[in-house]
Amino acid sequence: MKKLFSLALTIILALSPVAAHAEQQLNFIRDAEIENYLYSLATPIYRAASIDPKSVTIAIVQSSTVNAFVAEGMNEFFYTGLLQLTDSPEQLAGVIAHETGHIAGGHLIRGKEEMRNASAEALLGTLIAVAAGAATGNGGVAATGAAGGMQIAERGFLTFSRSQEASADSAAEGFLESAGISGRGMAEFFHKLEGQELMPADRQQQYVRTHPLTQDRIGAIERFLETSRTKDAKLPEKFYSMHERMKAKLLGYLQPETALLRYTDNDARIAARYARAIALYRTGKTDRAILLSEELVKQEPSNPFFYELKAQIQFESGRIEEAVANYKKAADLLPESALLQQAYGHALLESKGEGKDVSRIDQAIQRLLEANRLEPRIPMTWRFLAAAWGRKAELTSDQDFAAMATYALAEEASAQGKDKAAGALAARAMKGLKKGSTYWLRAQDIKLSIDDAKREQDK
Ligand SMILES: [Zn+2]
């Protein structure tokens, strides 16, 4: 079995746009459960800001640094260090509302004018693509060269002015109020960061450097709370448990040793046992991890993420048939998750199946196409699809599938920003595909858009 992925919560590398002086690597994380929570919490805030929730991309950066930033208009980045510092969904909602205030206020556009480095925009665009590419393990593949060689300084476009900070705060207060979320969390988070500004710059958390925090800002939110109609509002219960589980999951994955100390055997809370199951798995204690994940599944038989965890541990320990069954349950429970469809399709692809392989391959293809429909630009999904079509070509000796595999590799290269390779692969796929057929047309689209971009460059 080829070990193609290692984490459901997957990590990928790129260069950071927020390094003040030196280059810094950014690790991105894709995780269906954490993204599901962040979008659920953010959706009412985006609506309050008159922003279509579908137009915003949330990216999770794996770093112990406390930071969040917005880029290229509709992209919000949250660091795991910040997610782990927040104690409640209200505190996190405060941060989301503030970042959304920068988007709604058009602060990015002004920031762009101030950019000294022309490649900054390109880099940020690449970062979004790389963040999407983080889907499913094997981070190395999508990471290679995606943002390689580009450097950028923080100063000039990621730091907002004091007036922009004040305006983002006041917008955030309004969004929280109309979304029915208490602003107390925002004030609490400010207090957590208080004092940071008095530290030397190199010791400050990045969040304070990119979003200058002042006594004026703290005073303003306190005054707002005096008259806020929603200051005592409570979010639905599920948000508190989603928040608790997000923190448990992050700790279990990123600091498994610490998680095992913090969440002890005596701790019966679901979040605690979740953190332990993940941490045990991450430290190689597979059997105990599977036992714990089975208990979690029993306790919440309609929770897709517990099936996903169980499936992932089974997949990695070579128990592919069981992994297929559990990924199926996870994907059936949350059919709109591209990440779960992709993981399920990948497990099907690696499974031997009953008798002839072809029906398993067809099922894998179906799941991977569904993952693509839900989220079209994940390079890894295209990579798996290329493997599936390639396998089908071998089993059926039908060369159309070989050409489709080449087309899928062209899509993968295109999603990774590797234009030259994408153009060559698309041209090769077109030769094998029936002229005018769906995939021939799509391959032609890739080729034409890359030819256009090249002509633009040559001008
Ligand atoms: Zn800010």
Short mmCIF file of C-alpha atoms and ligand atoms in Angstrom, two decimals:
data_model
loop_
_atom_site.label_atom_id
_atom_site.label_comp_id
_atom_site.label_asym_id
_atom_site.label_seq_id
_atom_site.Cartn_x
_atom_site.Cartn_y
_atom_site.Cartn_z
CA MET A 1 0.00 0.00 0.00
CA LYS A 2 1.30 3.40 -0.86
CA LYS A 3 1.11 5.63 2.15
CA LEU A 4 -0.33 8.70 0.57
CA PHE A 5 -1.59 10.57 3.53
CA SER A 6 -0.85 10.89 7.15
CA LEU A 7 -3.37 13.28 8.68
CA ALA A 8 -6.95 14.24 8.14
CA LEU A 9 -5.74 17.46 9.51
CA THR A 10 -3.11 18.02 6.91
CA ILE A 11 -0.28 20.43 6.74
CA ILE A 12 1.47 22.12 3.88
CA LEU A 13 4.33 24.51 3.50
CA ALA A 14 4.71 27.85 1.82
CA LEU A 15 6.50 31.10 2.46
CA SER A 16 4.91 33.50 4.86
CA PRO A 17 3.86 36.99 3.81
CA VAL A 18 4.04 38.12 7.40
CA ALA A 19 7.68 37.61 8.13
CA ALA A 20 9.05 40.97 9.06
CA HIS A 21 12.55 40.43 7.84
CA ALA A 22 13.47 36.88 7.06
CA GLU A 23 11.59 34.31 5.07
CA GLN A 24 9.31 32.22 7.18
CA GLN A 25 7.49 29.07 6.28
CA LEU A 26 3.73 28.91 6.54
CA ASN A 27 2.12 25.56 7.23
CA PHE A 28 -1.48 25.25 6.14
CA ILE A 29 -4.02 22.89 7.58
CA ARG A 30 -7.13 21.47 5.95
CA ASP A 31 -9.59 19.77 8.24
CA ALA A 32 -13.27 19.17 7.48
CA GLU A 33 -14.38 19.50 11.11
CA ILE A 34 -12.50 22.67 12.01
CA GLU A 35 -13.45 24.34 8.73
CA ASN A 36 -17.05 23.32 9.29
CA TYR A 37 -16.95 25.01 12.71
CA LEU A 38 -15.25 28.18 11.47
CA TYR A 39 -17.68 28.61 8.57
CA SER A 40 -20.68 27.93 10.84
CA LEU A 41 -19.51 30.57 13.29
CA ALA A 42 -18.55 33.05 10.57
CA THR A 43 -21.60 32.70 8.31
CA PRO A 44 -23.98 34.93 10.37
CA ILE A 45 -21.16 37.49 10.68
CA TYR A 46 -20.59 37.56 6.89
CA ARG A 47 -24.33 37.88 6.33
CA ALA A 48 -24.47 40.80 8.77
CA ALA A 49 -21.65 42.38 6.74
CA SER A 50 -23.63 41.82 3.51
CA ILE A 51 -20.91 39.48 2.28
CA ASP A 52 -21.85 36.26 0.53
CA PRO A 53 -20.44 33.55 2.84
CA LYS A 54 -19.61 31.44 -0.21
CA SER A 55 -17.25 34.11 -1.50
CA VAL A 56 -14.99 34.02 1.57
CA THR A 57 -12.17 31.49 1.86
CA ILE A 58 -11.01 30.63 5.34
CA ALA A 59 -7.47 29.30 5.58
CA ILE A 60 -5.91 27.81 8.70
CA VAL A 61 -2.22 28.39 9.29
CA GLN A 62 -0.39 25.98 11.55
CA SER A 63 1.73 28.12 13.82
CA SER A 64 1.98 28.72 17.54
CA THR A 65 2.09 32.42 16.69
CA VAL A 66 -1.07 34.33 17.54
CA ASN A 67 -2.23 35.97 14.34
CA ALA A 68 -5.05 36.41 11.86
CA PHE A 69 -5.09 38.42 8.66
CA VAL A 70 -7.07 39.10 5.54
CA ALA A 71 -5.65 38.93 2.03
CA GLU A 72 -6.78 39.68 -1.48
CA GLY A 73 -10.18 40.88 -0.46
CA MET A 74 -12.09 37.76 0.45
CA ASN A 75 -9.60 35.51 2.21
CA GLU A 76 -9.26 35.22 5.95
CA PHE A 77 -6.30 33.46 7.55
CA PHE A 78 -6.40 32.19 11.12
CA TYR A 79 -3.36 30.82 12.93
CA THR A 80 -3.75 27.75 15.11
CA GLY A 81 -1.97 29.73 17.85
CA LEU A 82 -4.84 32.20 17.79
CA LEU A 83 -7.52 29.49 17.60
CA GLN A 84 -5.96 27.80 20.62
CA LEU A 85 -5.73 31.06 22.57
CA THR A 86 -9.48 31.71 22.31
CA ASP A 87 -11.54 30.29 25.18
CA SER A 88 -14.99 30.53 23.64
CA PRO A 89 -16.81 30.81 20.33
CA GLU A 90 -17.64 34.42 21.27
CA GLN A 91 -13.94 35.31 21.50
CA LEU A 92 -13.26 33.71 18.13
CA ALA A 93 -16.35 35.40 16.67
CA GLY A 94 -14.87 38.72 17.81
CA VAL A 95 -11.70 38.05 15.81
CA ILE A 96 -13.67 36.91 12.75
CA ALA A 97 -15.90 39.99 12.97
CA HIS A 98 -12.85 42.26 13.20
CA GLU A 99 -11.16 40.66 10.15
CA THR A 100 -14.47 40.90 8.30
CA GLY A 101 -14.52 44.58 9.26
CA HIS A 102 -11.26 45.03 7.33
CA ILE A 103 -12.82 43.33 4.29
CA ALA A 104 -16.04 45.31 4.46
CA GLY A 105 -14.10 48.55 4.98
CA GLY A 106 -12.04 47.93 1.84
CA HIS A 107 -8.81 48.29 3.85
CA LEU A 108 -7.10 45.71 1.70
CA ILE A 109 -7.43 47.82 -1.42
CA ARG A 110 -5.62 50.68 0.24
CA GLY A 111 -3.08 48.22 1.53
CA LYS A 112 -2.48 47.03 -2.00
CA GLU A 113 -1.59 50.50 -3.18
CA GLU A 114 0.98 50.64 -0.46
CA MET A 115 2.57 47.39 -1.44
CA ARG A 116 6.18 47.87 -2.32
CA ASN A 117 6.71 44.42 -3.62
CA ALA A 118 4.81 43.77 -6.81
CA SER A 119 4.99 40.03 -6.29
CA ALA A 120 3.07 40.29 -3.03
CA GLU A 121 -0.28 39.95 -4.71
CA ALA A 122 0.87 36.97 -6.70
CA LEU A 123 2.22 35.39 -3.56
CA LEU A 124 -1.02 35.85 -1.68
CA GLY A 125 -2.91 34.34 -4.59
CA THR A 126 -0.54 31.40 -4.51
CA LEU A 127 -1.04 31.06 -0.78
CA ILE A 128 -4.76 30.57 -1.28
CA ALA A 129 -4.07 27.88 -3.87
CA VAL A 130 -1.55 26.25 -1.61
CA ALA A 131 -3.97 26.36 1.30
CA ALA A 132 -6.51 24.55 -0.86
CA GLY A 133 -3.82 22.13 -1.95
CA ALA A 134 -3.21 21.12 1.63
CA ALA A 135 -6.17 18.78 1.34
CA THR A 136 -4.97 15.39 2.35
CA GLY A 137 -1.56 14.55 3.63
CA ASN A 138 1.30 14.19 1.36
CA GLY A 139 1.86 17.88 1.93
CA GLY A 140 5.15 17.70 0.10
CA VAL A 141 3.56 17.23 -3.27
CA ALA A 142 1.45 20.34 -3.37
CA ALA A 143 4.05 22.33 -1.52
CA THR A 144 6.90 21.88 -3.91
CA GLY A 145 7.74 25.15 -5.53
CA ALA A 146 4.23 26.57 -5.19
CA ALA A 147 5.50 29.71 -3.56
CA GLY A 148 9.15 28.96 -3.92
CA GLY A 149 11.62 31.75 -4.24
CA MET A 150 9.18 34.56 -3.53
CA GLN A 151 9.95 36.81 -0.64
CA ILE A 152 7.97 39.56 0.88
CA ALA A 153 8.19 41.91 3.78
CA GLU A 154 5.35 42.47 6.14
CA ARG A 155 5.71 46.21 6.42
CA GLY A 156 3.55 48.27 4.13
CA PHE A 157 0.55 46.12 3.45
CA LEU A 158 -0.39 43.81 6.27
CA THR A 159 -0.22 46.31 9.09
CA PHE A 160 -3.31 48.42 9.43
CA SER A 161 -3.40 52.00 10.63
CA ARG A 162 -4.97 52.94 13.94
CA SER A 163 -7.93 54.49 12.20
CA GLN A 164 -8.45 51.32 10.15
CA GLU A 165 -8.32 49.29 13.36
CA ALA A 166 -10.92 51.53 14.97
CA SER A 167 -13.14 51.30 11.91
CA ALA A 168 -12.80 47.48 11.75
CA ASP A 169 -13.72 47.27 15.45
CA SER A 170 -16.76 49.43 15.09
CA ALA A 171 -17.88 47.45 12.02
CA ALA A 172 -17.28 44.24 14.00
CA GLU A 173 -19.48 45.47 16.84
CA GLY A 174 -22.30 46.07 14.40
CA PHE A 175 -21.88 42.65 12.73
CA LEU A 176 -21.88 40.84 16.09
CA GLU A 177 -24.94 42.77 17.23
CA SER A 178 -26.94 41.97 14.09
CA ALA A 179 -25.77 38.35 14.17
CA GLY A 180 -27.03 38.14 17.76
CA ILE A 181 -23.57 37.30 19.13
CA SER A 182 -22.33 38.84 22.37
CA GLY A 183 -19.48 41.34 22.00
CA ARG A 184 -18.09 40.30 25.38
CA GLY A 185 -15.86 37.75 23.70
CA MET A 186 -14.23 40.47 21.61
CA ALA A 187 -13.50 42.51 24.75
CA GLU A 188 -12.16 39.42 26.52
CA PHE A 189 -9.82 38.69 23.63
CA PHE A 190 -8.53 42.27 23.69
CA HIS A 191 -7.77 41.87 27.39
CA LYS A 192 -5.84 38.70 26.62
CA LEU A 193 -3.65 40.67 24.23
CA GLU A 194 -3.33 43.69 26.52
CA GLY A 195 0.18 44.39 27.60
CA GLN A 196 1.60 42.93 24.41
CA GLU A 197 2.03 46.41 23.00
CA LEU A 198 4.37 47.38 25.78
CA MET A 199 6.74 44.59 24.84
CA PRO A 200 9.62 45.03 22.41
CA ALA A 201 8.48 44.38 18.82
CA ASP A 202 10.32 41.08 18.50
CA ARG A 203 8.47 39.67 21.49
CA GLN A 204 4.99 40.85 20.55
CA GLN A 205 2.55 38.44 19.09
CA GLN A 206 2.06 39.11 15.40
CA TYR A 207 -1.62 39.85 15.88
CA VAL A 208 -0.75 42.92 17.89
CA ARG A 209 1.79 44.02 15.29
CA THR A 210 -0.58 43.61 12.35
CA HIS A 211 -3.58 44.97 14.26
CA PRO A 212 -2.26 47.64 16.64
CA LEU A 213 -4.17 47.34 19.93
CA THR A 214 -4.56 50.49 21.92
CA GLN A 215 -6.31 51.61 25.09
CA ASP A 216 -8.65 53.55 22.80
CA ARG A 217 -9.79 50.32 21.17
CA ILE A 218 -10.36 48.65 24.53
CA GLY A 219 -12.26 51.70 25.77
CA ALA A 220 -14.42 51.72 22.65
CA ILE A 221 -15.48 48.09 22.98
CA GLU A 222 -16.23 48.59 26.71
CA ARG A 223 -18.46 51.56 25.84
CA PHE A 224 -20.16 49.54 23.13
CA LEU A 225 -20.93 46.75 25.60
CA GLU A 226 -22.70 49.20 27.92
CA THR A 227 -25.42 49.72 25.35
CA SER A 228 -25.25 46.45 23.40
CA ARG A 229 -28.55 44.60 23.20
CA THR A 230 -26.82 41.27 22.65
CA LYS A 231 -24.11 41.46 25.31
CA ASP A 232 -25.74 38.64 27.32
CA ALA A 233 -26.71 36.57 24.28
CA LYS A 234 -25.70 32.91 24.27
CA LEU A 235 -24.84 30.97 21.15
CA PRO A 236 -26.55 27.62 20.56
CA GLU A 237 -24.97 24.90 22.73
CA LYS A 238 -23.35 23.13 19.77
CA PHE A 239 -20.92 26.02 19.23
CA TYR A 240 -19.39 25.58 22.69
CA SER A 241 -18.80 21.91 22.05
CA MET A 242 -17.44 22.58 18.54
CA HIS A 243 -15.02 25.09 20.04
CA GLU A 244 -13.91 22.69 22.76
CA ARG A 245 -13.39 19.91 20.20
CA MET A 246 -11.46 22.16 17.83
CA LYS A 247 -9.01 22.96 20.63
CA ALA A 248 -8.81 19.31 21.67
CA LYS A 249 -8.18 18.22 18.09
CA LEU A 250 -5.50 20.83 17.42
CA LEU A 251 -3.65 19.92 20.59
CA GLY A 252 -3.99 16.19 19.90
CA TYR A 253 -2.51 16.59 16.43
CA LEU A 254 0.03 19.32 16.94
CA GLN A 255 1.24 18.62 20.49
CA PRO A 256 0.21 15.04 21.24
CA GLU A 257 2.48 14.71 24.29
CA THR A 258 0.98 17.82 25.84
CA ALA A 259 -2.52 16.65 24.96
CA LEU A 260 -1.99 13.38 26.82
CA LEU A 261 -0.93 15.33 29.91
CA ARG A 262 -3.72 17.89 29.71
CA TYR A 263 -6.52 15.45 28.91
CA THR A 264 -6.06 12.66 31.42
CA ASP A 265 -7.57 9.19 31.45
CA ASN A 266 -9.98 10.28 34.20
CA ASP A 267 -11.41 13.06 32.07
CA ALA A 268 -14.68 11.66 30.72
CA ARG A 269 -15.60 14.64 28.55
CA ILE A 270 -15.98 13.79 24.87
CA ALA A 271 -13.50 16.50 23.87
CA ALA A 272 -10.94 15.03 26.28
CA ARG A 273 -11.33 11.51 24.91
CA TYR A 274 -11.21 12.90 21.37
CA ALA A 275 -7.91 14.65 22.11
CA ARG A 276 -6.55 11.43 23.65
CA ALA A 277 -7.62 9.28 20.71
CA ILE A 278 -5.85 11.63 18.31
CA ALA A 279 -2.78 11.99 20.49
CA LEU A 280 -2.47 8.21 20.93
CA TYR A 281 -2.73 7.76 17.19
CA ARG A 282 -0.13 10.47 16.60
CA THR A 283 2.26 8.80 19.02
CA GLY A 284 1.90 5.41 17.37
CA LYS A 285 -0.44 3.77 19.91
CA THR A 286 -2.77 2.63 17.17
CA ASP A 287 -4.77 -0.07 18.97
CA ARG A 288 -5.69 2.16 21.90
CA ALA A 289 -6.49 4.97 19.50
CA ILE A 290 -8.88 2.77 17.51
CA LEU A 291 -10.57 1.55 20.71
CA LEU A 292 -11.12 5.12 21.87
CA SER A 293 -12.41 6.22 18.48
CA GLU A 294 -14.85 3.28 18.52
CA GLU A 295 -16.18 4.47 21.87
CA LEU A 296 -16.63 7.96 20.46
CA VAL A 297 -18.51 6.59 17.45
CA LYS A 298 -20.80 4.63 19.79
CA GLN A 299 -21.50 7.70 21.86
CA GLU A 300 -22.30 9.89 18.84
CA PRO A 301 -23.29 7.58 15.98
CA SER A 302 -24.24 10.49 13.73
CA ASN A 303 -20.98 12.43 14.09
CA PRO A 304 -19.10 12.20 10.76
CA PHE A 305 -15.78 13.28 12.28
CA PHE A 306 -15.53 10.37 14.70
CA TYR A 307 -15.97 7.95 11.78
CA GLU A 308 -13.39 9.96 9.89
CA LEU A 309 -10.86 9.63 12.71
CA LYS A 310 -11.47 5.89 13.00
CA ALA A 311 -11.19 5.48 9.23
CA GLN A 312 -7.99 7.45 9.11
CA ILE A 313 -6.28 5.40 11.80
CA GLN A 314 -7.43 2.19 10.09
CA PHE A 315 -6.28 3.39 6.70
CA GLU A 316 -2.85 4.19 8.02
CA SER A 317 -2.49 0.87 9.74
CA GLY A 318 -3.34 -0.95 6.52
CA ARG A 319 -6.91 -1.93 7.49
CA ILE A 320 -8.22 -0.53 4.22
CA GLU A 321 -11.55 -2.38 3.99
CA GLU A 322 -12.59 -1.14 7.44
CA ALA A 323 -11.39 2.34 6.55
CA VAL A 324 -13.55 2.28 3.40
CA ALA A 325 -16.64 1.40 5.48
CA ASN A 326 -16.00 4.19 7.99
CA TYR A 327 -15.16 6.81 5.38
CA LYS A 328 -18.43 5.88 3.68
CA LYS A 329 -20.31 6.57 6.94
CA ALA A 330 -18.50 9.88 7.39
CA ALA A 331 -19.17 10.97 3.80
CA ASP A 332 -22.83 9.89 3.98
CA LEU A 333 -23.29 11.94 7.15
CA LEU A 334 -21.69 15.07 5.66
CA PRO A 335 -22.05 14.66 1.88
CA GLU A 336 -21.17 18.29 1.11
CA SER A 337 -17.61 17.94 2.41
CA ALA A 338 -15.10 17.73 -0.44
CA LEU A 339 -12.43 16.57 2.00
CA LEU A 340 -14.49 13.59 3.20
CA GLN A 341 -15.50 12.63 -0.36
CA GLN A 342 -11.85 12.78 -1.34
CA ALA A 343 -10.69 10.65 1.58
CA TYR A 344 -13.43 8.11 0.86
CA GLY A 345 -12.52 8.01 -2.83
CA HIS A 346 -8.85 7.59 -1.99
CA ALA A 347 -9.58 4.68 0.38
CA LEU A 348 -11.70 3.02 -2.34
CA LEU A 349 -8.85 3.47 -4.77
CA GLU A 350 -6.38 1.78 -2.41
CA SER A 351 -8.75 -1.08 -1.58
CA LYS A 352 -8.70 -4.40 -3.35
CA GLY A 353 -12.47 -4.75 -3.39
CA GLU A 354 -14.46 -7.87 -4.17
CA GLY A 355 -13.56 -9.87 -7.26
CA LYS A 356 -12.93 -7.59 -10.22
CA ASP A 357 -11.42 -4.26 -9.34
CA VAL A 358 -13.37 -2.26 -11.88
CA SER A 359 -16.47 -1.60 -9.77
CA ARG A 360 -14.32 -0.35 -6.87
CA ILE A 361 -12.41 1.91 -9.23
CA ASP A 362 -15.70 3.22 -10.61
CA GLN A 363 -16.89 3.97 -7.07
CA ALA A 364 -13.61 5.73 -6.33
CA ILE A 365 -13.95 7.81 -9.52
CA GLN A 366 -17.49 8.75 -8.57
CA ARG A 367 -16.42 9.99 -5.09
CA LEU A 368 -13.42 11.90 -6.47
CA LEU A 369 -15.57 13.58 -9.12
CA GLU A 370 -17.98 14.57 -6.37
CA ALA A 371 -15.08 15.99 -4.32
CA ASN A 372 -14.08 17.98 -7.41
CA ARG A 373 -17.59 19.27 -7.93
CA LEU A 374 -17.68 20.51 -4.33
CA GLU A 375 -14.20 22.04 -4.43
CA PRO A 376 -12.67 22.12 -7.91
CA ARG A 377 -9.12 23.28 -7.23
CA ILE A 378 -7.67 20.75 -4.79
CA PRO A 379 -4.58 19.35 -6.58
CA MET A 380 -4.60 16.13 -4.57
CA THR A 381 -8.11 15.21 -5.69
CA TRP A 382 -6.94 15.48 -9.30
CA ARG A 383 -3.89 13.39 -8.48
CA PHE A 384 -6.08 10.60 -7.07
CA LEU A 385 -8.45 10.88 -10.03
CA ALA A 386 -5.51 10.53 -12.44
CA ALA A 387 -4.48 7.38 -10.57
CA ALA A 388 -8.05 6.03 -10.70
CA TRP A 389 -8.48 6.68 -14.43
CA GLY A 390 -5.01 5.26 -15.06
CA ARG A 391 -5.96 2.09 -13.18
CA LYS A 392 -9.19 1.87 -15.15
CA ALA A 393 -7.26 2.16 -18.44
CA GLU A 394 -5.06 -0.78 -17.34
CA LEU A 395 -8.01 -2.94 -16.33
CA THR A 396 -10.17 -2.24 -19.38
CA SER A 397 -7.46 -1.56 -21.98
CA ASP A 398 -9.57 1.45 -22.97
CA GLN A 399 -7.11 4.21 -23.94
CA ASP A 400 -9.72 6.94 -23.44
CA PHE A 401 -9.16 6.54 -19.69
CA ALA A 402 -5.40 6.95 -20.12
CA ALA A 403 -6.03 10.29 -21.85
CA MET A 404 -8.44 11.28 -19.08
CA ALA A 405 -5.70 10.48 -16.54
CA THR A 406 -3.39 12.84 -18.43
CA TYR A 407 -6.11 15.49 -18.39
CA ALA A 408 -6.46 15.06 -14.59
CA LEU A 409 -2.70 15.59 -14.22
CA ALA A 410 -3.06 18.78 -16.27
CA GLU A 411 -5.72 19.98 -13.81
CA GLU A 412 -3.46 19.08 -10.89
CA ALA A 413 -0.55 21.05 -12.35
CA SER A 414 -2.83 23.98 -13.14
CA ALA A 415 -4.20 24.04 -9.57
CA GLN A 416 -0.61 24.08 -8.30
CA GLY A 417 0.22 27.04 -10.51
CA LYS A 418 2.64 24.97 -12.62
CA ASP A 419 1.52 26.48 -15.91
CA LYS A 420 4.17 25.07 -18.19
CA ALA A 421 3.56 21.48 -17.09
CA ALA A 422 -0.22 22.03 -17.16
CA GLY A 423 -0.09 23.29 -20.76
CA ALA A 424 2.01 20.37 -21.95
CA LEU A 425 -0.18 17.80 -20.20
CA ALA A 426 -3.37 19.41 -21.52
CA ALA A 427 -2.00 19.31 -25.09
CA ARG A 428 -1.08 15.65 -24.66
CA ALA A 429 -4.52 14.80 -23.21
CA MET A 430 -6.27 16.51 -26.15
CA LYS A 431 -4.47 14.20 -28.60
CA GLY A 432 -5.90 11.12 -26.88
CA LEU A 433 -9.41 12.45 -26.24
CA LYS A 434 -12.28 12.54 -28.69
CA LYS A 435 -12.37 16.00 -30.24
CA GLY A 436 -15.23 18.06 -28.80
CA SER A 437 -15.87 15.69 -25.87
CA THR A 438 -16.29 17.14 -22.37
CA TYR A 439 -12.77 16.41 -21.19
CA TRP A 440 -11.25 17.42 -24.54
CA LEU A 441 -12.96 20.82 -24.13
CA ARG A 442 -11.73 21.15 -20.55
CA ALA A 443 -8.19 20.26 -21.56
CA GLN A 444 -8.47 22.86 -24.31
CA ASP A 445 -9.59 25.43 -21.70
CA ILE A 446 -6.46 24.79 -19.67
CA LYS A 447 -4.24 25.03 -22.73
CA LEU A 448 -5.86 28.23 -24.02
CA SER A 449 -5.78 30.00 -20.66
CA ILE A 450 -2.09 29.18 -20.26
CA ASP A 451 -1.32 30.29 -23.84
CA ASP A 452 -3.13 33.57 -23.08
CA ALA A 453 -1.18 34.10 -19.87
CA LYS A 454 2.06 33.42 -21.72
CA ARG A 455 1.21 35.88 -24.50
CA GLU A 456 0.42 38.46 -21.81
CA GLN A 457 3.84 37.90 -20.24
CA ASP A 458 5.71 38.07 -23.53
CA LYS A 459 4.24 41.49 -24.36
ZN ZN B 1 -7.20 44.68 12.46
#
